[in-house]
Coordinates of N, CA and C in Angstrom, one line a residue:
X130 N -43.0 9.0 -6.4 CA -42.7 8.7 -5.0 C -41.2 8.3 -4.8
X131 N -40.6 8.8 -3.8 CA -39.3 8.7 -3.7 C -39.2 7.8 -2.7
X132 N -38.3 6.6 -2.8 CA -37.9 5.7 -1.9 C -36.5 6.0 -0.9
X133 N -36.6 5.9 0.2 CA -35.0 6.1 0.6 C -35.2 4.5 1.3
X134 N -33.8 4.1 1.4 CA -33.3 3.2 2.4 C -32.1 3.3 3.2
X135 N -32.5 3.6 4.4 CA -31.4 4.2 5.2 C -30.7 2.3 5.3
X136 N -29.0 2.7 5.3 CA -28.2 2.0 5.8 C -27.8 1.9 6.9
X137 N -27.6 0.9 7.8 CA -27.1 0.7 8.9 C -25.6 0.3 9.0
X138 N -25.1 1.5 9.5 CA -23.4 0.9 9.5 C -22.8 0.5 10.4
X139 N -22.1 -0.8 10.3 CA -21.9 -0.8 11.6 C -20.3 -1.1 12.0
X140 N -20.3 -0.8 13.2 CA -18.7 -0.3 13.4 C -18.0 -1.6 14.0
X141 N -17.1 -2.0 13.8 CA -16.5 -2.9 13.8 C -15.0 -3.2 14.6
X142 N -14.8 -4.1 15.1 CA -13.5 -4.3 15.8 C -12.7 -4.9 14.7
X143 N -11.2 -4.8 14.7 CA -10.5 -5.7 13.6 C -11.2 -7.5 13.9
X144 N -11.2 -7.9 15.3 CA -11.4 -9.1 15.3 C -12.7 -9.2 14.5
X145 N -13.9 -8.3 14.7 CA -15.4 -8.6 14.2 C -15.0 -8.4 12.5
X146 N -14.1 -7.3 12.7 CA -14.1 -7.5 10.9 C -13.4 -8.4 9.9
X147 N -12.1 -9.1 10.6 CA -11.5 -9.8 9.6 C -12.5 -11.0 9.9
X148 N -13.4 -11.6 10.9 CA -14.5 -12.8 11.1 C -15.6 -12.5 10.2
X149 N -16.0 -11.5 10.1 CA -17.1 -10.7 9.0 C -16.5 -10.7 7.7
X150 N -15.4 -11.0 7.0 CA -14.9 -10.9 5.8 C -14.8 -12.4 5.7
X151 N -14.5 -13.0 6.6 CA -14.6 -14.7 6.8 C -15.8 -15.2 5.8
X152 N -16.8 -14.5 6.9 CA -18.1 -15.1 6.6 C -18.8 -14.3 5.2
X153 N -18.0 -13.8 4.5 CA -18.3 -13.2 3.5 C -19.5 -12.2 3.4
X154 N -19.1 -11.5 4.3 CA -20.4 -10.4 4.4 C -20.2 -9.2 4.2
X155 N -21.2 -9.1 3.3 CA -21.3 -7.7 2.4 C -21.1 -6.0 3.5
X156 N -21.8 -6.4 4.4 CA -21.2 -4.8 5.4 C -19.7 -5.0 5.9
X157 N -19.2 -6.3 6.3 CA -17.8 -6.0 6.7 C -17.3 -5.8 5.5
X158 N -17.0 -6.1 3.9 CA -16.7 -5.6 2.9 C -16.4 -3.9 3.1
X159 N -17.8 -3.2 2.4 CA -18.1 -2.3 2.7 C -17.6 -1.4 4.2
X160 N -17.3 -2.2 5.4 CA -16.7 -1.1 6.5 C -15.2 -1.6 6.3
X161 N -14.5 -2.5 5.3 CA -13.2 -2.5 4.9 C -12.6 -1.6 4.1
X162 N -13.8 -1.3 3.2 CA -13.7 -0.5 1.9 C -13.3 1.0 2.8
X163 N -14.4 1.3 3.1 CA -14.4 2.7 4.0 C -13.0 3.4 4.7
X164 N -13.0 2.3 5.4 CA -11.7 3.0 6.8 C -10.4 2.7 5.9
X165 N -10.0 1.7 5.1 CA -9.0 1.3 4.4 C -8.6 2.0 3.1
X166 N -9.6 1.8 2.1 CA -9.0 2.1 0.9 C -8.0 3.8 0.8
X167 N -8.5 4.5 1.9 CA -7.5 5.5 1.5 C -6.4 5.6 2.2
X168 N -5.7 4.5 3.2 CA -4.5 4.3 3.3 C -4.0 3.6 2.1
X169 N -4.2 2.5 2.0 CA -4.0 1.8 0.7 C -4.0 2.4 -0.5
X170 N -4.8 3.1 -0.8 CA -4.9 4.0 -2.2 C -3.2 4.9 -1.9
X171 N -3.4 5.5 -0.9 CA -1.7 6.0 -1.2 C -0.7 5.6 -1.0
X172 N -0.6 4.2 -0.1 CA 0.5 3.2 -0.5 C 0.8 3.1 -1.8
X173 N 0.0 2.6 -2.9 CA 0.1 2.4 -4.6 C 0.1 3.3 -4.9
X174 N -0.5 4.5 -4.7 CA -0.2 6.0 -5.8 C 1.3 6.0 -5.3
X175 N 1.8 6.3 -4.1 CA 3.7 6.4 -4.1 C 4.8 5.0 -5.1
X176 N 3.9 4.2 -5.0 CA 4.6 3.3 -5.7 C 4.4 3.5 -7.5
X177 N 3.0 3.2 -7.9 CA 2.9 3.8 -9.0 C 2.8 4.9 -10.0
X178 N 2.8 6.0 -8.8 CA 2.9 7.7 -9.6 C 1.7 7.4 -10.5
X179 N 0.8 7.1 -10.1 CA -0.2 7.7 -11.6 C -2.1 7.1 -10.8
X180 N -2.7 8.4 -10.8 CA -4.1 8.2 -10.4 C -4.6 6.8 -11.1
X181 N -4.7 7.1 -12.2 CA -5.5 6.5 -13.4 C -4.8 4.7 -13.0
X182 N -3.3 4.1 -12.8 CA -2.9 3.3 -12.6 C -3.3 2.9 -11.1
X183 N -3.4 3.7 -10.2 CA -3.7 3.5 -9.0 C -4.9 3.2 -8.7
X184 N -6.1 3.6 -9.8 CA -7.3 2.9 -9.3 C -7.8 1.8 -9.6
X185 N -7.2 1.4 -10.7 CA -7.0 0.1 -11.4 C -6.7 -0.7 -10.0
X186 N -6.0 -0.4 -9.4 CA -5.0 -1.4 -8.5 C -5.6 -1.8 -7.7
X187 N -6.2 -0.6 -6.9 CA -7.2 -0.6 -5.7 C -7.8 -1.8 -5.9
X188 N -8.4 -1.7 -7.0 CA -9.5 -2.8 -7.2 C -9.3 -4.2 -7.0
X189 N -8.0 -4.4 -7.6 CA -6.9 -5.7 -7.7 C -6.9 -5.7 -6.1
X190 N -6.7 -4.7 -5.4 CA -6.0 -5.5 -4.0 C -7.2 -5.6 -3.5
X191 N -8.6 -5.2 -3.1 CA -9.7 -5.1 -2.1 C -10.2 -6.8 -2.9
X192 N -10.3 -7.2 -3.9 CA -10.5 -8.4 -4.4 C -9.4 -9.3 -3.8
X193 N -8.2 -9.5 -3.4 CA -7.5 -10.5 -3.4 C -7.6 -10.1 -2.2
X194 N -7.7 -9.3 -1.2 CA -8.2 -9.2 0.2 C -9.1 -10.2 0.5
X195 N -10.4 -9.7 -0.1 CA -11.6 -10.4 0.0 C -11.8 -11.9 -0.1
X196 N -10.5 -12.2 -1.2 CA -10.4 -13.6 -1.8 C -9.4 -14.7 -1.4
X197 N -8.6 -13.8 -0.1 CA -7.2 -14.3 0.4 C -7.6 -13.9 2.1
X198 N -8.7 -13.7 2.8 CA -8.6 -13.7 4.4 C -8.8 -14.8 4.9
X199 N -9.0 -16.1 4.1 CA -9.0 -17.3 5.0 C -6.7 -17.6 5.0
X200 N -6.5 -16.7 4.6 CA -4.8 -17.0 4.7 C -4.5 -16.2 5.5
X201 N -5.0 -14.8 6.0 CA -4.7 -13.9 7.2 C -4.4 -14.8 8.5
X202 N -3.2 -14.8 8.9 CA -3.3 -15.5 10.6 C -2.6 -14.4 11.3
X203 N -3.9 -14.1 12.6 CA -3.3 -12.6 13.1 C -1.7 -13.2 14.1
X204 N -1.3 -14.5 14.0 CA -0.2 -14.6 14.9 C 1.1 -14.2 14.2
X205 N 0.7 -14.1 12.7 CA 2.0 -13.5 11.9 C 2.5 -12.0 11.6
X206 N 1.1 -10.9 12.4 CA 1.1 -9.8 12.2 C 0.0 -9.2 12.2
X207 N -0.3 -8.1 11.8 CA -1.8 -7.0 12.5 C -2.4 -7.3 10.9
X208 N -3.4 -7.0 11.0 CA -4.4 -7.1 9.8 C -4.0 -5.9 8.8
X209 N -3.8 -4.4 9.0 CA -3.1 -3.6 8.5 C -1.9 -4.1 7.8
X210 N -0.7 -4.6 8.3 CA 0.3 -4.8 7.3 C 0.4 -5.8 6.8
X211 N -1.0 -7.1 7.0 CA -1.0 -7.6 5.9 C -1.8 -7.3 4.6
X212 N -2.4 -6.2 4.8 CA -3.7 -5.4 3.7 C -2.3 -4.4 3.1
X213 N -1.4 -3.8 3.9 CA -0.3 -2.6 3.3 C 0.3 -3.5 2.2
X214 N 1.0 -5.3 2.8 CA 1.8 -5.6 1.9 C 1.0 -6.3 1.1
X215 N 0.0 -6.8 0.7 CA -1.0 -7.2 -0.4 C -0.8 -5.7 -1.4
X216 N -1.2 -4.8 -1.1 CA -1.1 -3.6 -1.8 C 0.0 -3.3 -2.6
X217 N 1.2 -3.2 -1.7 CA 2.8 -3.0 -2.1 C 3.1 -4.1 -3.0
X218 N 2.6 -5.3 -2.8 CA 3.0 -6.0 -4.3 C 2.3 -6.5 -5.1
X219 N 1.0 -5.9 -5.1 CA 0.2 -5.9 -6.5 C 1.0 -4.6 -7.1
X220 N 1.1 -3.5 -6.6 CA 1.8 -2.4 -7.4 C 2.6 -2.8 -8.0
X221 N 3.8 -3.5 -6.8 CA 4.8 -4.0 -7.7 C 4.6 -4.7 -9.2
X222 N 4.1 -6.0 -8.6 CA 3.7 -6.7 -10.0 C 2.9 -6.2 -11.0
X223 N 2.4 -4.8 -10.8 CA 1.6 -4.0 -11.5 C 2.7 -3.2 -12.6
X224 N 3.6 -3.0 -11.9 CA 4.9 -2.0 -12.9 C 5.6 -2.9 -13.1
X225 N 5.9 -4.1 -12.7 CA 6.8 -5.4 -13.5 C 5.7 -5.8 -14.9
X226 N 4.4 -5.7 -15.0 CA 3.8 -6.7 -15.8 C 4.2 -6.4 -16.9
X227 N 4.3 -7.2 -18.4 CA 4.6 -6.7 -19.3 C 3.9 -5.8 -20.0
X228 N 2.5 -5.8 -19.8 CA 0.9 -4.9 -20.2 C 1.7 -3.6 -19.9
X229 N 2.0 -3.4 -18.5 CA 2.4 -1.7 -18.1 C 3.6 -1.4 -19.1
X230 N 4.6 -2.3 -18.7 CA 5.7 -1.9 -19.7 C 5.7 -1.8 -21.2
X231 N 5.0 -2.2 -22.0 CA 4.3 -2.2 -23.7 C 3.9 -1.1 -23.4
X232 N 2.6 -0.7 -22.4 CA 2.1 0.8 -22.2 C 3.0 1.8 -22.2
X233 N 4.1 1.9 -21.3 CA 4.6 3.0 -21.5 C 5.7 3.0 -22.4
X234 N 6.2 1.6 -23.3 CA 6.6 1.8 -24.6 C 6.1 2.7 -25.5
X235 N 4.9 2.4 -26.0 CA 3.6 2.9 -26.8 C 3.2 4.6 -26.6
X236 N 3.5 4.6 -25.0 CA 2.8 6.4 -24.7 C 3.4 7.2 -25.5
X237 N 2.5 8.1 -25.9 CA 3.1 9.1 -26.3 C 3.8 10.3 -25.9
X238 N 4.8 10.9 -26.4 CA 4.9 12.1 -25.4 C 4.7 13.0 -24.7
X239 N 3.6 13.7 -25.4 CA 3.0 14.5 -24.5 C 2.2 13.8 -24.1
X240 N 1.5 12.5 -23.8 CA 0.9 12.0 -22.8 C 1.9 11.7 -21.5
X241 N 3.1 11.4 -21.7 CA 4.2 11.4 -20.6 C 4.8 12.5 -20.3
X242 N 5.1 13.3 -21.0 CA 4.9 14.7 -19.8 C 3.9 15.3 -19.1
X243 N 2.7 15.4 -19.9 CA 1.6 15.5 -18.7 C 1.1 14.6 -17.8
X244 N 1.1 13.5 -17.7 CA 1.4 12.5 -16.5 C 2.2 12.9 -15.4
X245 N 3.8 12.9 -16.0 CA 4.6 13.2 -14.9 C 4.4 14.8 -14.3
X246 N 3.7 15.7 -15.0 CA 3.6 16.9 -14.3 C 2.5 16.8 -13.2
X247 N 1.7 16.0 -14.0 CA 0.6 15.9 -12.6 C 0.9 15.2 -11.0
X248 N 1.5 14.4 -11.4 CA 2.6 13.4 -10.5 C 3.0 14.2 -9.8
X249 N 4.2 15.3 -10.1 CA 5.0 16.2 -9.0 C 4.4 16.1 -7.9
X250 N 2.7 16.8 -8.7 CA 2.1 17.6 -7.6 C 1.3 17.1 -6.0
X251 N 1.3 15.8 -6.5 CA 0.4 14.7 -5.8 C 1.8 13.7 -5.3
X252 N 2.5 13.8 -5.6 CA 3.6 12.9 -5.2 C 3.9 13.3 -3.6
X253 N 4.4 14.7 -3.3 CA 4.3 15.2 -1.5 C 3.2 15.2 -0.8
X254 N 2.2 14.6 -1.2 CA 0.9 14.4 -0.2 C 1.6 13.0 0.7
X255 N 1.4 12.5 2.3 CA 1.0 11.8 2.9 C 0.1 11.4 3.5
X256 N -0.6 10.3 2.7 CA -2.0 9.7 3.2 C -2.0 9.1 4.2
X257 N -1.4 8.5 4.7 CA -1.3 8.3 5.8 C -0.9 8.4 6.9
X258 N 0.0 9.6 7.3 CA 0.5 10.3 8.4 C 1.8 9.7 8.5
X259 N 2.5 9.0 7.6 CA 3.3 8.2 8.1 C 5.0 9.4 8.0
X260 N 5.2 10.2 7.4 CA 6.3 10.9 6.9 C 7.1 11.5 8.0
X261 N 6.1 11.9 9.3 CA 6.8 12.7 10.6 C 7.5 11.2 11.1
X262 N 6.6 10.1 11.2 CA 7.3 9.2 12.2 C 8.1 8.5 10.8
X263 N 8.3 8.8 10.3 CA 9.6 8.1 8.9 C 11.0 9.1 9.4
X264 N 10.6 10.7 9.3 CA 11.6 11.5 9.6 C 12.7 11.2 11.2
X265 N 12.0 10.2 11.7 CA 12.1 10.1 13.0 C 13.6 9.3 13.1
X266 N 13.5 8.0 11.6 CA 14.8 7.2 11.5 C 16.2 7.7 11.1
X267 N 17.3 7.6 11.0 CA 18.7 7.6 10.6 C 18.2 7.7 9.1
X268 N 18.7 8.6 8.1 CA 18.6 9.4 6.8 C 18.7 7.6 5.6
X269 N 20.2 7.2 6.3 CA 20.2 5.9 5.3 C 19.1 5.0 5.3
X270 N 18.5 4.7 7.1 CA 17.1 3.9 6.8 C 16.0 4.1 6.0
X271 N 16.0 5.6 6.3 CA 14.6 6.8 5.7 C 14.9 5.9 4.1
X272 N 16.1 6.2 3.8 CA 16.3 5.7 2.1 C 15.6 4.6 2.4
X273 N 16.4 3.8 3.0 CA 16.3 2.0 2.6 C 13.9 2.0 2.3
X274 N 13.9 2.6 3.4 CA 11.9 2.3 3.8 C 11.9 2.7 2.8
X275 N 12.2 4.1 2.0 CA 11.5 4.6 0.8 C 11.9 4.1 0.0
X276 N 13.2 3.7 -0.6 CA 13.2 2.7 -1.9 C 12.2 1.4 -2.0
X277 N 12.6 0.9 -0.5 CA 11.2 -0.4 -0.5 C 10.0 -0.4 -0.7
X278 N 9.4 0.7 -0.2 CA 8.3 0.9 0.4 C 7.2 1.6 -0.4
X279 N 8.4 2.2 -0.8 CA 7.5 3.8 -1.7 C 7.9 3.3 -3.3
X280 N 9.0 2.8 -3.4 CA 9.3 3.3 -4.8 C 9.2 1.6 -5.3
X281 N 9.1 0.7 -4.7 CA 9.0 -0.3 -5.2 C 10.2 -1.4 -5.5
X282 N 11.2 -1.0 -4.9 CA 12.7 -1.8 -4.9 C 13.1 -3.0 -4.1
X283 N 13.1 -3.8 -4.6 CA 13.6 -5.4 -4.0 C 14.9 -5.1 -3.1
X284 N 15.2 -5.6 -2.1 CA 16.3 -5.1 -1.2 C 17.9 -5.8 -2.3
X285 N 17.9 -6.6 -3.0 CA 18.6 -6.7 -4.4 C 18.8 -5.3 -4.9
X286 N 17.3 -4.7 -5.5 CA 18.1 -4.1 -6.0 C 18.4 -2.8 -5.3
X287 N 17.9 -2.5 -4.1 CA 18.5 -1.4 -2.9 C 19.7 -1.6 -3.0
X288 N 20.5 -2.9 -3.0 CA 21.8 -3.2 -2.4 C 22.6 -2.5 -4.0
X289 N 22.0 -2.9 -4.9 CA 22.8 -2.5 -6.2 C 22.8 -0.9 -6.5
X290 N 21.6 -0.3 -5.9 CA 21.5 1.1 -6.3 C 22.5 1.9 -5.2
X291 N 22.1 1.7 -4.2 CA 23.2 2.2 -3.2 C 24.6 2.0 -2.8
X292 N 25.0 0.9 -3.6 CA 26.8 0.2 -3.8 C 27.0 -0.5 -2.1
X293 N 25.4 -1.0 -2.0 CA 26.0 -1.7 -0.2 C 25.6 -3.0 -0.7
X294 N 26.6 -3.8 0.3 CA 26.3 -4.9 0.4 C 24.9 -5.6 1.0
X295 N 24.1 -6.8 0.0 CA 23.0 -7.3 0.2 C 22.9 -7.2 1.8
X296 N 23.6 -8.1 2.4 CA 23.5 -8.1 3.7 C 23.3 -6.6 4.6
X297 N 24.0 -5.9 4.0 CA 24.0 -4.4 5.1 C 22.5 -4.3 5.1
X298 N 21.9 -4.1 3.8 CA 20.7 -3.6 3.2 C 19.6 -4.3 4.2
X299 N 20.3 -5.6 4.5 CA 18.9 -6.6 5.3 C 18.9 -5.8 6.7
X300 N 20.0 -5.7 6.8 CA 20.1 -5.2 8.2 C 19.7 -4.5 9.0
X301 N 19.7 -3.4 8.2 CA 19.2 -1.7 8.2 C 18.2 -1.3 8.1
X302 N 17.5 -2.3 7.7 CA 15.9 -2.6 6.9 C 15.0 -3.4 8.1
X303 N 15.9 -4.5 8.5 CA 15.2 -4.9 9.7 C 15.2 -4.3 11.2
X304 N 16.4 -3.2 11.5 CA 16.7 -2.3 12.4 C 15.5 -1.2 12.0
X305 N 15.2 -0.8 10.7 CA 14.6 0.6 10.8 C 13.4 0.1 10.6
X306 N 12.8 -1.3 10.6 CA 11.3 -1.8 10.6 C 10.6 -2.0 12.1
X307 N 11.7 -2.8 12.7 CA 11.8 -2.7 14.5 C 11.9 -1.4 15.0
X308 N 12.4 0.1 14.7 CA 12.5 0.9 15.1 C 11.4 1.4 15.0
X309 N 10.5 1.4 13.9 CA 9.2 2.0 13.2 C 7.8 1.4 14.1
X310 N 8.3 0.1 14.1 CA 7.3 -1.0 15.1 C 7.7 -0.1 16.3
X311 N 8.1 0.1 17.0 CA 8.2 0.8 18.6 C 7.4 2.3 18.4
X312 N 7.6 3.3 17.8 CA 7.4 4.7 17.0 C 6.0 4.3 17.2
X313 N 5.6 3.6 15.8 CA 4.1 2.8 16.1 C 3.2 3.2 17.3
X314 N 4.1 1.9 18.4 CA 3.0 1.8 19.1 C 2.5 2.6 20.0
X315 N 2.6 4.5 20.1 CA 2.9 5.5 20.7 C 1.5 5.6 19.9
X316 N 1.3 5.9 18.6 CA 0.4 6.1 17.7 C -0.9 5.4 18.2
X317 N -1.0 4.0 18.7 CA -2.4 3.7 18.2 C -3.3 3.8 19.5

Protein backbone atom coordinates (compact mmCIF):
# COMPACT_ATOMS: atom_id res chain seq x y z
CA UNK A 1 0.00 0.00 0.00
CA UNK A 2 1.27 3.26 -1.00
CA UNK A 3 0.91 6.21 1.25
CA UNK A 4 0.96 9.76 -0.23
CA UNK A 5 0.80 12.98 1.90
CA UNK A 6 -0.06 15.88 0.01
CA UNK A 7 1.69 19.11 1.32
CA UNK A 8 0.08 22.31 1.76
CA UNK A 9 2.08 25.27 0.70
CA UNK A 10 1.56 28.14 1.64
CA UNK A 11 2.37 31.41 0.16
CA UNK A 12 3.58 33.98 2.09
CA UNK A 13 4.13 37.82 2.42
CA UNK A 14 7.70 38.93 3.53
CA UNK A 15 5.91 40.37 6.68
CA UNK A 16 4.04 36.69 7.22
CA UNK A 17 7.34 35.20 6.49
CA UNK A 18 10.03 36.79 8.38
CA UNK A 19 6.98 36.49 11.65
CA UNK A 20 6.71 32.67 10.54
CA UNK A 21 10.65 32.27 10.91
CA UNK A 22 10.04 34.18 14.24
CA UNK A 23 7.88 31.63 15.44
CA UNK A 24 10.04 28.97 14.21
CA UNK A 25 7.99 27.31 11.77
CA UNK A 26 8.86 24.61 9.74
CA UNK A 27 6.67 25.76 6.47
CA UNK A 28 8.02 29.36 6.58
CA UNK A 29 11.52 27.62 6.75
CA UNK A 30 10.78 25.57 3.91
CA UNK A 31 8.83 28.64 1.76
CA UNK A 32 12.37 30.58 2.59
CA UNK A 33 14.29 27.70 1.31
CA UNK A 34 12.20 27.66 -1.96
CA UNK A 35 11.96 31.21 -3.33
CA UNK A 36 15.59 32.10 -1.85
CA UNK A 37 18.11 29.66 -1.95
CA UNK A 38 18.70 30.13 -5.62
CA UNK A 39 19.38 33.82 -5.47
CA UNK A 40 21.66 33.15 -2.66
CA UNK A 41 23.22 30.07 -4.05
CA UNK A 42 24.62 32.43 -6.81
CA UNK A 43 25.50 35.21 -4.76
CA UNK A 44 28.31 32.59 -3.15
CA UNK A 45 29.04 30.56 -6.34
CA UNK A 46 30.38 34.30 -7.88
CA UNK A 47 32.11 34.81 -4.73
CA UNK A 48 33.53 31.32 -4.27
CA UNK A 49 33.88 29.87 -7.90
CA UNK A 50 33.26 26.35 -6.88
CA UNK A 51 29.87 24.21 -6.70
CA UNK A 52 31.16 21.75 -4.25
CA UNK A 53 32.24 25.05 -1.89
CA UNK A 54 29.05 26.71 -2.62
CA UNK A 55 26.89 24.08 -1.18
CA UNK A 56 28.66 23.74 1.85
CA UNK A 57 27.88 27.49 2.35
CA UNK A 58 24.30 27.51 1.52
CA UNK A 59 23.81 25.49 4.34
CA UNK A 60 25.93 27.86 6.72
CA UNK A 61 23.80 30.79 5.63
CA UNK A 62 19.96 29.26 5.65
CA UNK A 63 21.12 28.14 9.41
CA UNK A 64 22.37 31.48 10.62
CA UNK A 65 19.24 32.96 8.81
CA UNK A 66 17.11 30.78 10.74
CA UNK A 67 19.30 31.31 13.93
CA UNK A 68 19.85 35.24 13.49
CA UNK A 69 15.89 36.60 12.46
CA UNK A 70 15.17 37.71 15.92
CA UNK A 71 18.17 40.51 14.79
CA UNK A 72 16.40 41.35 11.34
CA UNK A 73 14.79 44.91 11.92
CA UNK A 74 12.90 45.68 8.74
CA UNK A 75 13.69 49.58 9.61
CA UNK A 76 17.41 48.97 8.62
CA UNK A 77 16.54 47.42 5.24
CA UNK A 78 14.39 44.79 3.09
CA UNK A 79 14.60 41.24 4.25
CA UNK A 80 16.40 40.35 0.84
CA UNK A 81 19.68 42.35 1.50
CA UNK A 82 19.83 41.32 4.72
CA UNK A 83 19.63 37.41 3.58
CA UNK A 84 22.19 38.73 0.28
CA UNK A 85 24.64 40.20 2.92
CA UNK A 86 24.48 37.18 5.50
CA UNK A 87 25.50 35.14 2.33
CA UNK A 88 28.29 37.61 0.98
CA UNK A 89 30.01 37.16 4.27
CA UNK A 90 29.84 33.78 5.14
CA UNK A 91 31.60 33.32 1.58
CA UNK A 92 33.79 35.71 2.55
CA UNK A 93 34.81 34.24 5.86
CA UNK A 94 34.50 30.99 4.00
CA UNK A 95 37.75 31.85 1.62
CA UNK A 96 39.45 33.75 4.58
CA UNK A 97 39.17 30.53 6.88
CA UNK A 98 42.32 28.93 7.38
CA UNK A 99 40.50 25.21 6.55
CA UNK A 100 39.89 26.70 2.78
CA UNK A 101 43.28 28.04 2.55
CA UNK A 102 45.35 24.56 3.91
CA UNK A 103 42.80 23.14 1.26
CA UNK A 104 43.89 24.72 -1.58
CA UNK A 105 47.50 24.51 -0.25
CA UNK A 106 47.19 20.64 -0.22
CA UNK A 107 45.05 20.48 -3.83
CA UNK A 108 46.49 18.89 -6.21
CA UNK A 109 46.98 19.86 -9.66
CA UNK A 110 44.97 18.43 -11.73
CA UNK A 111 42.38 18.73 -9.11
CA UNK A 112 42.92 22.71 -9.73
CA UNK A 113 42.82 22.78 -13.13
CA UNK A 114 39.74 20.87 -13.40
CA UNK A 115 38.04 22.99 -10.86
CA UNK A 116 38.98 26.12 -12.56
CA UNK A 117 37.88 24.73 -15.98
CA UNK A 118 34.57 23.98 -14.70
CA UNK A 119 34.34 27.44 -13.11
CA UNK A 120 34.82 29.37 -16.60
CA UNK A 121 31.81 27.79 -17.59
CA UNK A 122 29.34 28.54 -14.79
CA UNK A 123 31.01 31.69 -13.85
CA UNK A 124 28.78 33.95 -16.95
CA UNK A 125 25.57 32.59 -15.65
CA UNK A 126 23.27 35.37 -13.73
CA UNK A 127 21.09 33.97 -11.15
CA UNK A 128 19.64 36.60 -10.42
CA UNK A 129 18.86 38.94 -13.18
CA UNK A 130 20.95 41.35 -11.69
CA UNK A 131 23.85 41.94 -14.77
CA UNK A 132 21.46 44.19 -17.30
CA UNK A 133 20.56 46.57 -14.31
CA UNK A 134 24.60 46.36 -13.10
CA UNK A 135 25.43 47.32 -16.96
CA UNK A 136 23.19 50.21 -16.36
CA UNK A 137 26.15 52.04 -13.90
CA UNK A 138 29.38 54.13 -14.87
CA UNK A 139 32.15 51.06 -15.87
CA UNK A 140 34.36 52.20 -12.57
CA UNK A 141 31.16 51.57 -10.30
CA UNK A 142 30.31 48.29 -12.39
CA UNK A 143 34.18 47.48 -10.98
CA UNK A 144 33.85 48.83 -7.53
CA UNK A 145 30.00 46.39 -7.10
CA UNK A 146 31.91 43.56 -8.68
CA UNK A 147 35.06 43.59 -6.74
CA UNK A 148 32.66 43.86 -3.58
CA UNK A 149 30.05 42.03 -4.39
CA UNK A 150 31.08 39.27 -6.60
CA UNK A 151 34.60 38.73 -5.89
CA UNK A 152 34.77 39.30 -2.31
CA UNK A 153 36.96 42.49 -1.70
CA UNK A 154 36.97 44.77 1.33
CA UNK A 155 36.60 48.43 0.03
CA UNK A 156 40.53 48.41 1.65
CA UNK A 157 41.37 46.31 -0.49
CA UNK A 158 39.32 47.86 -3.71
CA UNK A 159 41.15 51.01 -2.77
CA UNK A 160 44.64 49.07 -2.98
CA UNK A 161 43.87 47.15 -6.10
CA UNK A 162 42.75 49.99 -8.06
CA UNK A 163 45.55 52.71 -6.83
CA UNK A 164 42.32 54.99 -5.51
CA UNK A 165 42.13 56.51 -2.59
CA UNK A 166 40.07 54.74 0.44
CA UNK A 167 37.84 57.54 0.39
CA UNK A 168 37.13 57.71 -3.50
CA UNK A 169 36.33 53.92 -3.23
CA UNK A 170 33.52 54.90 -0.31
CA UNK A 171 32.16 57.17 -2.51
CA UNK A 172 31.58 55.55 -5.60
CA UNK A 173 30.35 52.63 -3.87
CA UNK A 174 27.81 54.54 -2.00
CA UNK A 175 26.78 56.64 -5.31
CA UNK A 176 26.51 53.27 -7.36
CA UNK A 177 24.50 51.47 -4.26
CA UNK A 178 21.94 54.61 -4.28
CA UNK A 179 21.95 54.44 -8.03
CA UNK A 180 21.16 50.55 -8.00
CA UNK A 181 18.49 51.23 -5.04
CA UNK A 182 16.42 53.67 -7.63
CA UNK A 183 17.13 51.02 -10.91
CA UNK A 184 15.57 48.56 -8.17
CA UNK A 185 12.67 49.98 -7.60
CA UNK A 186 11.39 49.88 -11.40
CA UNK A 187 11.92 46.05 -10.87
CA UNK A 188 9.69 44.97 -8.11
Amino acid sequence: MECKINHIKTIYSEEELIASLREKSESGFHHLYDHYSGALYGVILRIVQSKEYTEEIIQDVFMKIWNSIHQYDTAKGRFYTWMINIARNTAIDYLKSKSFQNELKNQTLPDFVYNNAELSTTNNSDFIGFSKVLETLESDKQEIINLAYYQGYTQSEISEKLNMPLGTVKTKMRNALMKLKDLLKDYQ
